[in-house]
mmCIF file of C-alpha atoms in Angstrom:
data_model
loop_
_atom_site.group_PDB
_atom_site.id
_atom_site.type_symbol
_atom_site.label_atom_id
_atom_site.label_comp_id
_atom_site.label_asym_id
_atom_site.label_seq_id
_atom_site.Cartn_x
_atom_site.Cartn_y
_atom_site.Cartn_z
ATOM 1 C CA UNK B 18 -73.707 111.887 -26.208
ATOM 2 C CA UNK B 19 -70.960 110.040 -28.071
ATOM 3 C CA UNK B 20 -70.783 108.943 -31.808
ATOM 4 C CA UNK B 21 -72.254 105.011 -30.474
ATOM 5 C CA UNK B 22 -74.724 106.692 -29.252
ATOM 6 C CA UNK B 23 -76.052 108.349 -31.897
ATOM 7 C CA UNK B 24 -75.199 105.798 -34.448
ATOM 8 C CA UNK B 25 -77.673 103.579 -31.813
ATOM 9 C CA UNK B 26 -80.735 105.821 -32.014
ATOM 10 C CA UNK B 27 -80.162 106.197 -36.130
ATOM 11 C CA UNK B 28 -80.091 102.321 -36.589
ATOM 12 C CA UNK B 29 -82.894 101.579 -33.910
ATOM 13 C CA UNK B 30 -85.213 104.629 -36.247
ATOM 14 C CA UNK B 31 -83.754 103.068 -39.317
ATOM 15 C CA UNK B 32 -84.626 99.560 -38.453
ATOM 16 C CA UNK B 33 -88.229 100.627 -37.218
ATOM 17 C CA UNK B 34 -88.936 102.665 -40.643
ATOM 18 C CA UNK B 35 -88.092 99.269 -42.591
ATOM 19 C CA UNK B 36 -90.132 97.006 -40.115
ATOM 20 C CA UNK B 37 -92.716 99.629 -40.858
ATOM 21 C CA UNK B 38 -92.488 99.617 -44.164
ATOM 22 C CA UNK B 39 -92.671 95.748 -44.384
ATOM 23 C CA UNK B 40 -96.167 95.736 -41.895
ATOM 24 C CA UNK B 41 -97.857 98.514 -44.275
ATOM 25 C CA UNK B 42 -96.368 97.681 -47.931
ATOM 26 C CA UNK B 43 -97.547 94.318 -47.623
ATOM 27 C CA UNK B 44 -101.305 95.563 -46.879
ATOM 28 C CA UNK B 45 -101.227 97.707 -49.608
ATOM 29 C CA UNK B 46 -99.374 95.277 -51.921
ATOM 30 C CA UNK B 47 -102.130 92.702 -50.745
ATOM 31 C CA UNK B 48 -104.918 95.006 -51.563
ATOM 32 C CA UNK B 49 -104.148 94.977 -55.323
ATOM 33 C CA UNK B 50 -103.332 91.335 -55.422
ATOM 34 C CA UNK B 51 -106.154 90.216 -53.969
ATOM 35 C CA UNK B 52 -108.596 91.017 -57.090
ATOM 36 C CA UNK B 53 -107.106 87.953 -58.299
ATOM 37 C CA UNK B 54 -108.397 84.460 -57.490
ATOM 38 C CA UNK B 55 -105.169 82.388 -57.632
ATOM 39 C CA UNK B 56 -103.563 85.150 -54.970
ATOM 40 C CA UNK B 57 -106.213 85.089 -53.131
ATOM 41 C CA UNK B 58 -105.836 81.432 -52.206
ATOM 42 C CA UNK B 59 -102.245 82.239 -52.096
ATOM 43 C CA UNK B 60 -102.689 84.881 -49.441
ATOM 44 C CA UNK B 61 -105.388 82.637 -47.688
ATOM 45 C CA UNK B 62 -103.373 79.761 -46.981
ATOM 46 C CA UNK B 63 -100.476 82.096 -45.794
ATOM 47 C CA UNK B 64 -101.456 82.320 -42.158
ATOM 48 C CA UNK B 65 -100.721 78.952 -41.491
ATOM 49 C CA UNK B 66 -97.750 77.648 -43.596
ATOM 50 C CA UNK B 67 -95.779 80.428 -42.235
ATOM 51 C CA UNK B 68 -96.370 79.820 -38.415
ATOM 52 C CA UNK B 69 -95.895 75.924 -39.545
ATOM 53 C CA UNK B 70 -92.351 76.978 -41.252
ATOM 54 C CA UNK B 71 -91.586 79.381 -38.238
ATOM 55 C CA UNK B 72 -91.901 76.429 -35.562
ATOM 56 C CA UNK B 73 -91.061 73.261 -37.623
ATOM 57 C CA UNK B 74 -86.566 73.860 -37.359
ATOM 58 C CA UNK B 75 -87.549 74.640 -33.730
ATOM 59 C CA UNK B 76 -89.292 71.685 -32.996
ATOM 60 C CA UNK B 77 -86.640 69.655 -34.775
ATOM 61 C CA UNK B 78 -83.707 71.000 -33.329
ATOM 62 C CA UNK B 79 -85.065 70.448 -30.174
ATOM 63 C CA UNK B 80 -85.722 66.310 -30.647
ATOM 64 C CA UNK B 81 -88.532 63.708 -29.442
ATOM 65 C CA UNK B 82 -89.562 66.083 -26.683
ATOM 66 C CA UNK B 83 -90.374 69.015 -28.852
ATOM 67 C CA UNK B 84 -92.203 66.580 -31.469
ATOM 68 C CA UNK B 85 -94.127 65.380 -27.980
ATOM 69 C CA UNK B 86 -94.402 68.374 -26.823
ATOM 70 C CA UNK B 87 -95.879 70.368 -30.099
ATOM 71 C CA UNK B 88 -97.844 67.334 -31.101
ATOM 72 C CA UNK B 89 -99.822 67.464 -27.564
ATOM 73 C CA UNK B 90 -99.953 71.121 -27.440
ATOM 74 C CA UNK B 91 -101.365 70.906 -31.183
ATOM 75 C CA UNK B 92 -104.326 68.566 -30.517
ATOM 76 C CA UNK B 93 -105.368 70.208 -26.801
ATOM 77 C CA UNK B 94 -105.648 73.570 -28.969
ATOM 78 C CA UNK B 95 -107.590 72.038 -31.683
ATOM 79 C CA UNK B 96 -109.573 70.151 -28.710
ATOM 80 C CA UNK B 97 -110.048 72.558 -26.296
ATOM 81 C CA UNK B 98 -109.909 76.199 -27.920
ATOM 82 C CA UNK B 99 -107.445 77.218 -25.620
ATOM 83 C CA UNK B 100 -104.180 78.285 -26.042
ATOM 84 C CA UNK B 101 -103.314 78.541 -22.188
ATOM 85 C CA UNK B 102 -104.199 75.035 -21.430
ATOM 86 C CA UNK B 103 -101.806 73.965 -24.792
ATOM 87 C CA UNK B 104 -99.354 75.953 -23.501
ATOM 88 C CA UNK B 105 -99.342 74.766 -20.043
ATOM 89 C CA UNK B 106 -99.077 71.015 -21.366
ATOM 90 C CA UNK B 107 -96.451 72.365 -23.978
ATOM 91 C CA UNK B 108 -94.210 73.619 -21.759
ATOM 92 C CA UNK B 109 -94.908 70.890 -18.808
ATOM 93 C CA UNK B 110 -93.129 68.215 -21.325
ATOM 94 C CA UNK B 111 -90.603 70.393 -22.309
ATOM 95 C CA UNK B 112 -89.006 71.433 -18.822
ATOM 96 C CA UNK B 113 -89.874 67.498 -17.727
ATOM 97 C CA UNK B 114 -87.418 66.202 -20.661
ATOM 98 C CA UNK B 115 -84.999 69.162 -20.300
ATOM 99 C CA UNK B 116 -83.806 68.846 -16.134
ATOM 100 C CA UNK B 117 -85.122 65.258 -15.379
ATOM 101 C CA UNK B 118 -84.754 62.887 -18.221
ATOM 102 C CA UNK Y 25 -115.358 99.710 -32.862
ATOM 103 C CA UNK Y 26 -114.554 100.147 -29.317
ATOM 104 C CA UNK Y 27 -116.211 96.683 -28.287
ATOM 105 C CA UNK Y 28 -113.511 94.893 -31.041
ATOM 106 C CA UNK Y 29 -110.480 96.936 -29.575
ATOM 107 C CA UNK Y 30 -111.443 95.332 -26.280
ATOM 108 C CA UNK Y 31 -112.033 92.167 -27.442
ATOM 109 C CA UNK Y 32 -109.228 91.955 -29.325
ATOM 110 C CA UNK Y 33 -106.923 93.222 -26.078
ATOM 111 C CA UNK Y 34 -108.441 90.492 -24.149
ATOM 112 C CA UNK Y 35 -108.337 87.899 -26.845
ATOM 113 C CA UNK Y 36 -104.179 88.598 -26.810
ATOM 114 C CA UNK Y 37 -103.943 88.295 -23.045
ATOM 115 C CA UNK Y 38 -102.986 84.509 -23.510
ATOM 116 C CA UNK Y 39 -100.346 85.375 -25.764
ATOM 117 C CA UNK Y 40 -98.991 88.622 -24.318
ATOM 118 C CA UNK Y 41 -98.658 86.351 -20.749
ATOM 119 C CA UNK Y 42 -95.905 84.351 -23.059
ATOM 120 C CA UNK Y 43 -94.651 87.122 -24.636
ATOM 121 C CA UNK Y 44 -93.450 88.376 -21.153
ATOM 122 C CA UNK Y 45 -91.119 85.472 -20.601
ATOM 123 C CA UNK Y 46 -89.839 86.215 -23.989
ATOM 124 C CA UNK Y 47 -89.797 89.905 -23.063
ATOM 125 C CA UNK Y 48 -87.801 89.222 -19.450
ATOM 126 C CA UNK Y 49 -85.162 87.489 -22.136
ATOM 127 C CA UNK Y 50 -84.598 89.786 -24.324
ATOM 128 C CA UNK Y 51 -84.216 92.032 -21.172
ATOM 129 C CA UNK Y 52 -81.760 90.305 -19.710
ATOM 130 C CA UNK Y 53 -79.711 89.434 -22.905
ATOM 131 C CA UNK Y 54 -80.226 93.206 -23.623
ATOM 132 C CA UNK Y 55 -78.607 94.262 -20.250
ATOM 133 C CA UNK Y 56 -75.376 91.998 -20.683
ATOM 134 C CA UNK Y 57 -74.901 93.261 -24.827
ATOM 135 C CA UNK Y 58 -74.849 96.811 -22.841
ATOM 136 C CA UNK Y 59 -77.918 97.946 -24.718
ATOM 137 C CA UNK Y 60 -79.180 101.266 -22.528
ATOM 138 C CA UNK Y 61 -82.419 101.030 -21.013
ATOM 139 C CA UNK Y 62 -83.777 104.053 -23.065
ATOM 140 C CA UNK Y 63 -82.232 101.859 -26.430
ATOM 141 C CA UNK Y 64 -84.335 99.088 -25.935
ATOM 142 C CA UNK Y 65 -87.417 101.457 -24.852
ATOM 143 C CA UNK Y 66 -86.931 102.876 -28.208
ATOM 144 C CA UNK Y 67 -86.381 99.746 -29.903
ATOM 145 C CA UNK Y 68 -89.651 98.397 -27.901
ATOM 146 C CA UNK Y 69 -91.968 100.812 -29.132
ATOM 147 C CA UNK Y 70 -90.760 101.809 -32.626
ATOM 148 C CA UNK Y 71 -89.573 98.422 -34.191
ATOM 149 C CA UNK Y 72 -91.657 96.496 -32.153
ATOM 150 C CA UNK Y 73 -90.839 93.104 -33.413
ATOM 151 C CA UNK Y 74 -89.508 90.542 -30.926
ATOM 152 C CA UNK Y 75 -87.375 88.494 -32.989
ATOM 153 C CA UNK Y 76 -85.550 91.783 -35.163
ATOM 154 C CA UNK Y 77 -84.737 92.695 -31.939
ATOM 155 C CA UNK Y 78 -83.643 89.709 -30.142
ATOM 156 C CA UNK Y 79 -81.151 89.379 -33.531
ATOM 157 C CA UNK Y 80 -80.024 93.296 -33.119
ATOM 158 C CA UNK Y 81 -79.078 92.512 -29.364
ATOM 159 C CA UNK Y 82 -77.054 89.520 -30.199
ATOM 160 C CA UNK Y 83 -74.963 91.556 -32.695
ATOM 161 C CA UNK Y 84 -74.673 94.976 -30.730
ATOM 162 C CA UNK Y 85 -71.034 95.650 -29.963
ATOM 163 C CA UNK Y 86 -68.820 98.772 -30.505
ATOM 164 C CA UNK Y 87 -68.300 99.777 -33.255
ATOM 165 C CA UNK Y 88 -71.893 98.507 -34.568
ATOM 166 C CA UNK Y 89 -72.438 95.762 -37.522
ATOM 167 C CA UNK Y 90 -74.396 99.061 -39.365
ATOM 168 C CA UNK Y 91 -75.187 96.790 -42.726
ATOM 169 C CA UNK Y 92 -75.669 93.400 -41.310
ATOM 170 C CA UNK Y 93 -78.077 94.963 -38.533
ATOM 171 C CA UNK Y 94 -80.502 96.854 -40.817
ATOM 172 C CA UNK Y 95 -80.450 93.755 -43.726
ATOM 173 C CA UNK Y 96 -80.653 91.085 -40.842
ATOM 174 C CA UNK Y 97 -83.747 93.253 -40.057
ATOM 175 C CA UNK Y 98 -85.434 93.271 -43.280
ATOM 176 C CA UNK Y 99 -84.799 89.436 -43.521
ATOM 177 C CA UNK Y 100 -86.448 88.628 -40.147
ATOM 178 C CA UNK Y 101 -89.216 90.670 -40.928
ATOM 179 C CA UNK Y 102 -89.678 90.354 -44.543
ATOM 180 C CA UNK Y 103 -92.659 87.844 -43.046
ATOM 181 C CA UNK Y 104 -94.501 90.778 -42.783
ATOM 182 C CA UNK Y 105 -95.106 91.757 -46.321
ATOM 183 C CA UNK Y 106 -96.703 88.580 -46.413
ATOM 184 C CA UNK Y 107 -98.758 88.964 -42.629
ATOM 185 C CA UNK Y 108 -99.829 92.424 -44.147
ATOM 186 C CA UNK Y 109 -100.980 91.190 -47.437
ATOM 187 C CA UNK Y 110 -102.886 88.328 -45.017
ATOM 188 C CA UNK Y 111 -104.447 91.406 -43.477
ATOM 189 C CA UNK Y 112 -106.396 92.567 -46.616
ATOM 190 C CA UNK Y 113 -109.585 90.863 -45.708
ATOM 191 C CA UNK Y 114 -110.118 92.694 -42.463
ATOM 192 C CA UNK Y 115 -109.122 95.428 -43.714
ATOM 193 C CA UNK Y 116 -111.576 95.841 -46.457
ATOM 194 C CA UNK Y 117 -113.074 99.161 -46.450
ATOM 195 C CA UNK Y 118 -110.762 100.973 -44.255
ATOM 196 C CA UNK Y 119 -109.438 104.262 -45.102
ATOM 197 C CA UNK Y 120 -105.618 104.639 -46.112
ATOM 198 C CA UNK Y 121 -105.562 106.450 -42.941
ATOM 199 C CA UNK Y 122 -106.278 103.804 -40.668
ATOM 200 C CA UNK Y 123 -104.162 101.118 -42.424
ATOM 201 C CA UNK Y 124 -101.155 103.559 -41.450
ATOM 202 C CA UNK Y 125 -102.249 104.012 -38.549
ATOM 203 C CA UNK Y 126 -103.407 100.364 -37.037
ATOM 204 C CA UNK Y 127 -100.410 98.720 -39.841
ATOM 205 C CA UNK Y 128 -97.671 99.618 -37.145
ATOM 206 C CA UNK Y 129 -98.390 97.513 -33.768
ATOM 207 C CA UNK Y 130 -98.842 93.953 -36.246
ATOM 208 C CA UNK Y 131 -96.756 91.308 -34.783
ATOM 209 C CA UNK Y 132 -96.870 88.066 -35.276
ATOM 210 C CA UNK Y 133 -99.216 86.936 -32.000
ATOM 211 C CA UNK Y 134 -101.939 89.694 -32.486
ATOM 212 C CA UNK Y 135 -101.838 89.007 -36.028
ATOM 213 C CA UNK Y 136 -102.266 85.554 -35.564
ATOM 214 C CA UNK Y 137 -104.901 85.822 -32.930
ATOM 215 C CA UNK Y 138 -106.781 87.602 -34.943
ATOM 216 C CA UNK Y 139 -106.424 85.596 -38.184
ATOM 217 C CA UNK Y 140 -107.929 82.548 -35.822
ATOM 218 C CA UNK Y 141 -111.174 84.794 -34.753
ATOM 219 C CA UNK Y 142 -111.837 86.550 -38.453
ATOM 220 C CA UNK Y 143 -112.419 82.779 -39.788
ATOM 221 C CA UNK Y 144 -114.872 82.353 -36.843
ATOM 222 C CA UNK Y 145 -116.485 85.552 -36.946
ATOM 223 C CA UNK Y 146 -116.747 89.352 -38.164
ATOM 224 C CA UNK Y 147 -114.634 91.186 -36.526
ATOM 225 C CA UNK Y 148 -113.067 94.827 -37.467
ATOM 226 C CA UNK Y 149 -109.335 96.203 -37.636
ATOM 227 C CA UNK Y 150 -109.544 97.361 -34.005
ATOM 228 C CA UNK Y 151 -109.730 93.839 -32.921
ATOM 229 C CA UNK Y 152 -106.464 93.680 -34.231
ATOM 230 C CA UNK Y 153 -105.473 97.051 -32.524
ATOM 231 C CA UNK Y 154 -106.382 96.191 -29.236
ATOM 232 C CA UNK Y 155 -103.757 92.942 -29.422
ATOM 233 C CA UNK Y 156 -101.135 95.201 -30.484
ATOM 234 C CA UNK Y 157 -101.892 97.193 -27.551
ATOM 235 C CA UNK Y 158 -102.069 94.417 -25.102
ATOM 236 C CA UNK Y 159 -98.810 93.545 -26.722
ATOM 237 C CA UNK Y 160 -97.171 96.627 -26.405
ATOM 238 C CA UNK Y 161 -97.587 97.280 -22.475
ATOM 239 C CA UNK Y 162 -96.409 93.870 -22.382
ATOM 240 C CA UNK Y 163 -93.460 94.019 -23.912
ATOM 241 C CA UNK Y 164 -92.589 97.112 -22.680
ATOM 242 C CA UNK Y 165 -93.129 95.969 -18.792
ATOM 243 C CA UNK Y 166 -91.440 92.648 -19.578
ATOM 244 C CA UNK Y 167 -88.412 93.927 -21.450
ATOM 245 C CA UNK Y 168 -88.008 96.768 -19.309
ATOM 246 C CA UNK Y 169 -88.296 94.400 -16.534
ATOM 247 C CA UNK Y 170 -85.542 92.248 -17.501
ATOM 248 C CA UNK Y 171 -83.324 94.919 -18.273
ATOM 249 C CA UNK Y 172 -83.766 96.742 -14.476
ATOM 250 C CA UNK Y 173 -83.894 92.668 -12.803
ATOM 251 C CA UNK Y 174 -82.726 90.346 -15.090
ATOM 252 C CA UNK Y 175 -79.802 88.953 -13.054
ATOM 253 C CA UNK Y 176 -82.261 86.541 -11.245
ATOM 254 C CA UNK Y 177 -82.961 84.541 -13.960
ATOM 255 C CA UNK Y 178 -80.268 82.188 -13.647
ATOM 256 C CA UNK Y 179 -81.212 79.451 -15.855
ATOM 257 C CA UNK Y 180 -83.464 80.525 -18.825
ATOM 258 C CA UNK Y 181 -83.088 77.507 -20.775
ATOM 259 C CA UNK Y 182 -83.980 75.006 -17.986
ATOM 260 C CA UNK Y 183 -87.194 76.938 -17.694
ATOM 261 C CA UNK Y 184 -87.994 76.329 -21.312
ATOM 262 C CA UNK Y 185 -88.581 80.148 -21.627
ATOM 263 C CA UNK Y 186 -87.004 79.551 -25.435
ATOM 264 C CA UNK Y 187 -89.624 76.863 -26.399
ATOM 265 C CA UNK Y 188 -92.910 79.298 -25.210
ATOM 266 C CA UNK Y 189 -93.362 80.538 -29.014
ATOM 267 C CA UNK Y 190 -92.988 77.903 -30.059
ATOM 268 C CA UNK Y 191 -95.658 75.978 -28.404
ATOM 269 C CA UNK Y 192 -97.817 79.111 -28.773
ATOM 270 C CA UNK Y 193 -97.698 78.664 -32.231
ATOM 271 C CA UNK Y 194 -97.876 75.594 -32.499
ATOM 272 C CA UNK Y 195 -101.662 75.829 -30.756
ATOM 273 C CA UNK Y 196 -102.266 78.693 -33.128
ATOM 274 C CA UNK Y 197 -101.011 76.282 -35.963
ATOM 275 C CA UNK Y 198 -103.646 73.862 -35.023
ATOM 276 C CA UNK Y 199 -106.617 76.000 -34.702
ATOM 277 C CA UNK Y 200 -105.730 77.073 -38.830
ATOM 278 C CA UNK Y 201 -106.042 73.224 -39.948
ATOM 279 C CA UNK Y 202 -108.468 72.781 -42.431
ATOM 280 C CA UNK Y 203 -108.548 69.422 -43.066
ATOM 281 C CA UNK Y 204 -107.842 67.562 -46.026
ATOM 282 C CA UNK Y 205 -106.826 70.664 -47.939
ATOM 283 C CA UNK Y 206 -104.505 71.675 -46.072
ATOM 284 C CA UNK Y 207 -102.381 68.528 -45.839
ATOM 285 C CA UNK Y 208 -100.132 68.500 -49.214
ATOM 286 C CA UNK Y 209 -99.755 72.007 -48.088
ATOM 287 C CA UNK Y 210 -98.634 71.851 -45.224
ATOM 288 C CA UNK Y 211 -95.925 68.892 -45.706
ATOM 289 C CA UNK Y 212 -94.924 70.871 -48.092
ATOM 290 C CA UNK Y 213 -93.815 74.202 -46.170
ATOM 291 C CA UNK Y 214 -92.631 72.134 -43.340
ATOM 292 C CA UNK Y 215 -90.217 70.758 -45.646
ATOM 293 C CA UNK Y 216 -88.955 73.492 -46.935
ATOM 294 C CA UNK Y 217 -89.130 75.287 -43.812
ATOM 295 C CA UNK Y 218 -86.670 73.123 -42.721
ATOM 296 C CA UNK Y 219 -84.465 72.684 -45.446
ATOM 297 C CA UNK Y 220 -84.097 76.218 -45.681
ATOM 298 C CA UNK Y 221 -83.049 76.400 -42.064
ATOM 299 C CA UNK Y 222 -80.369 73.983 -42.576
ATOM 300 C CA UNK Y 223 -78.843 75.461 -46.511
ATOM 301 C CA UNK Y 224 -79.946 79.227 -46.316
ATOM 302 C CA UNK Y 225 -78.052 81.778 -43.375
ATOM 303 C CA UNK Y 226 -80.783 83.855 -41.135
ATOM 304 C CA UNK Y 227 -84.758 84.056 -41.431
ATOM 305 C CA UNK Y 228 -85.248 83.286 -44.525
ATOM 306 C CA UNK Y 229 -86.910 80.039 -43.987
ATOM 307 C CA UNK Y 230 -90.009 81.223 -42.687
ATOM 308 C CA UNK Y 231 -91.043 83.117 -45.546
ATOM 309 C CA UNK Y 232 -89.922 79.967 -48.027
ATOM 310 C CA UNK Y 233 -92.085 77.625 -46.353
ATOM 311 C CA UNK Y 234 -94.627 80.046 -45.787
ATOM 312 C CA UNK Y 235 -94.582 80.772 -49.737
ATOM 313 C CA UNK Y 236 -94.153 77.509 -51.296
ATOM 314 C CA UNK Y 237 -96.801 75.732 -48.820
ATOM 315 C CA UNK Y 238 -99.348 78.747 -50.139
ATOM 316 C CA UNK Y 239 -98.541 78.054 -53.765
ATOM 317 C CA UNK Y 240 -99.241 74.296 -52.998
ATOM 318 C CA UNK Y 241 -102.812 75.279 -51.319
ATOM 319 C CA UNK Y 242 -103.501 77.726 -54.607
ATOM 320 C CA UNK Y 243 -102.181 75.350 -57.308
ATOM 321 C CA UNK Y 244 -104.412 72.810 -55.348
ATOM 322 C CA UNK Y 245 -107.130 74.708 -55.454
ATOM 323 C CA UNK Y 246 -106.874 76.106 -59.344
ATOM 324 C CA UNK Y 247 -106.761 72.348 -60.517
ATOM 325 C CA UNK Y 248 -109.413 71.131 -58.354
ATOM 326 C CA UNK Y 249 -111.657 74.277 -59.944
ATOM 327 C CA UNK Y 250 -110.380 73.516 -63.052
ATOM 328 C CA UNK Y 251 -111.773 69.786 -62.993
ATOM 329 C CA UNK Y 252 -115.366 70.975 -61.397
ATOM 330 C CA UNK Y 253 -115.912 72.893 -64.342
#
């Protein structure tokens, strides 16, 4: 085994011990936050503004067809419940408007 | 316990179906970076976060970015000091035993999954558990997968295979809306979101909009309390 090698398996640990870190400090963190009512909101609301902020440069970047496309996929999954059905309408306007229009 | 790990396995089935096209990607991109099969198995099961390692692949090259990798790493997945401070509700009453031990297969889609069916129902940490293990065999199959057969893929980006989180979450997005409360909110972190993307190198724009929308929502709600009483 050469030095690359190595110096692969020690970042790939490394990496996983501060992904770890991040998943189980952040329960514990929460755990003595939430005892108050203003983080508890805070910590509430979290879900959703960070899958919003995760997807909105995505969605931008991409143009009219990925405001289309999210904005359809959006209301069938409030409307229906179900994520496969707003993904397969999703994805159905996004491969239309990338190789035919 | 047992009936929430299987619910929660089959409640991630949706999402670990999309997470295989994402997988096959990361495969493939994996393959042509020169990233051994046993370095992404390792990578698959003890990081375990899709977009860490979709950013370690794209900067793997002899002699390896040691620094930038691990900090790029913490960036991407600071987001989960926040998803694991999301977590405390479920996780109320658990022993420091089984945080550690159920903490380490969170990622985003079984995290949001379950976020979606606590506000519906009561459901225990194993829900979460069983995603995480539905997400696991996934990834490793799919990843795995596109590292042994990737060359067929010819055209990733025609299929859309990029835009299948995205519309994923978006759905999952949708199903958090709470209606009038959550509008100032959520204009809010979109717009920082996105200015953050734009100004600010790497991840960090998830966990900006994800913060200052969440101050909006508590400020929102402390003034609105404040007027009541």
């Amino acid at each position: 085994m050469n030095d690359f090698d190595m110096l692969a398996i020690l970042l790939i640990i490394l990496a996983g011990i501060i992904t770890y870190s991040l998943r189980f400090g952040g329960l514990l963190v929460g755990n003595m936050l939430s005892k108050h009512k203003f983080i508890e909101n805070l910590i509430k609301a979290l879900p959703g503004t960070l899958l919003l902020s995760f997807i909105v440069p995505s969605i931008v970047s991409e143009g009219i067809s990925g405001a289309i496309s999210a904005l359809a996929a959006g209301i069938i999954a409030k409307k229906t419940n179900n994520v496969l059905i707003a993904l397969a309408a999703g994805m159905a306007i996004i491969i239309l408007f990338r190789n035919f229009l | 316990m047992k009936s929430n790990f299987i619910k929660g396995f089959s409640a991630t089935i949706p999402v670990a179906l999309s997470v295989c096209a994402y997988g096959l990607v990361l495969g493939v991109l994996a393959y042509s970076k020169g990233v051994t099969f046993f370095e992404l198995l390792l990578m698959d099961v003890i990081t375990f976060a899709g977009s860490a390692q979709f950013l370690m692949v794209e900067l793997w090259k002899d002699p390896l970015p040691f620094t930038e990798m691990l900090f790029a790493v913490f960036a991407i997945n600071l987001r989960y000091l926040l998803i694991g401070a999301s977590l405390t509700p479920l996780f109320k009453g658990s022993t420091l035993f089984e945080k550690a031990a159920l903490m380490h297969l969170v990622a985003d889609e079984n995290w949001a999954v379950t976020m979606a069916r606590l506000k519906k129902e009561k459901i225990t940490p194993y829900f979460l558990f069983g995603g995480g293990i539905c997400l696991v065999i996934c990834w490793l199959i799919s990843t795995l997968a596109g590292h042994t057969f990737g060359f067929v893929i010819s055209d990733p980006y025609s299929a859309g295979l990029d835009f299948v989180i995205i519309i994923i979450f978006t759905a999952l997005v949708a199903s958090f809306y709470d209606g009038k409360d959550s509008v100032l909110p959520w204009v809010v972190a979109a717009i920082f979101a996105y200015l953050s993307f734009v100004f600010i190198p790497g991840k960090w724009y998830i966990v900006i909009g994800g913060i200052t929308g969440a101050l909006v929502y508590s400020i929102q709600k402390n003034l609105r309390g404040a007027e009541s009483e």
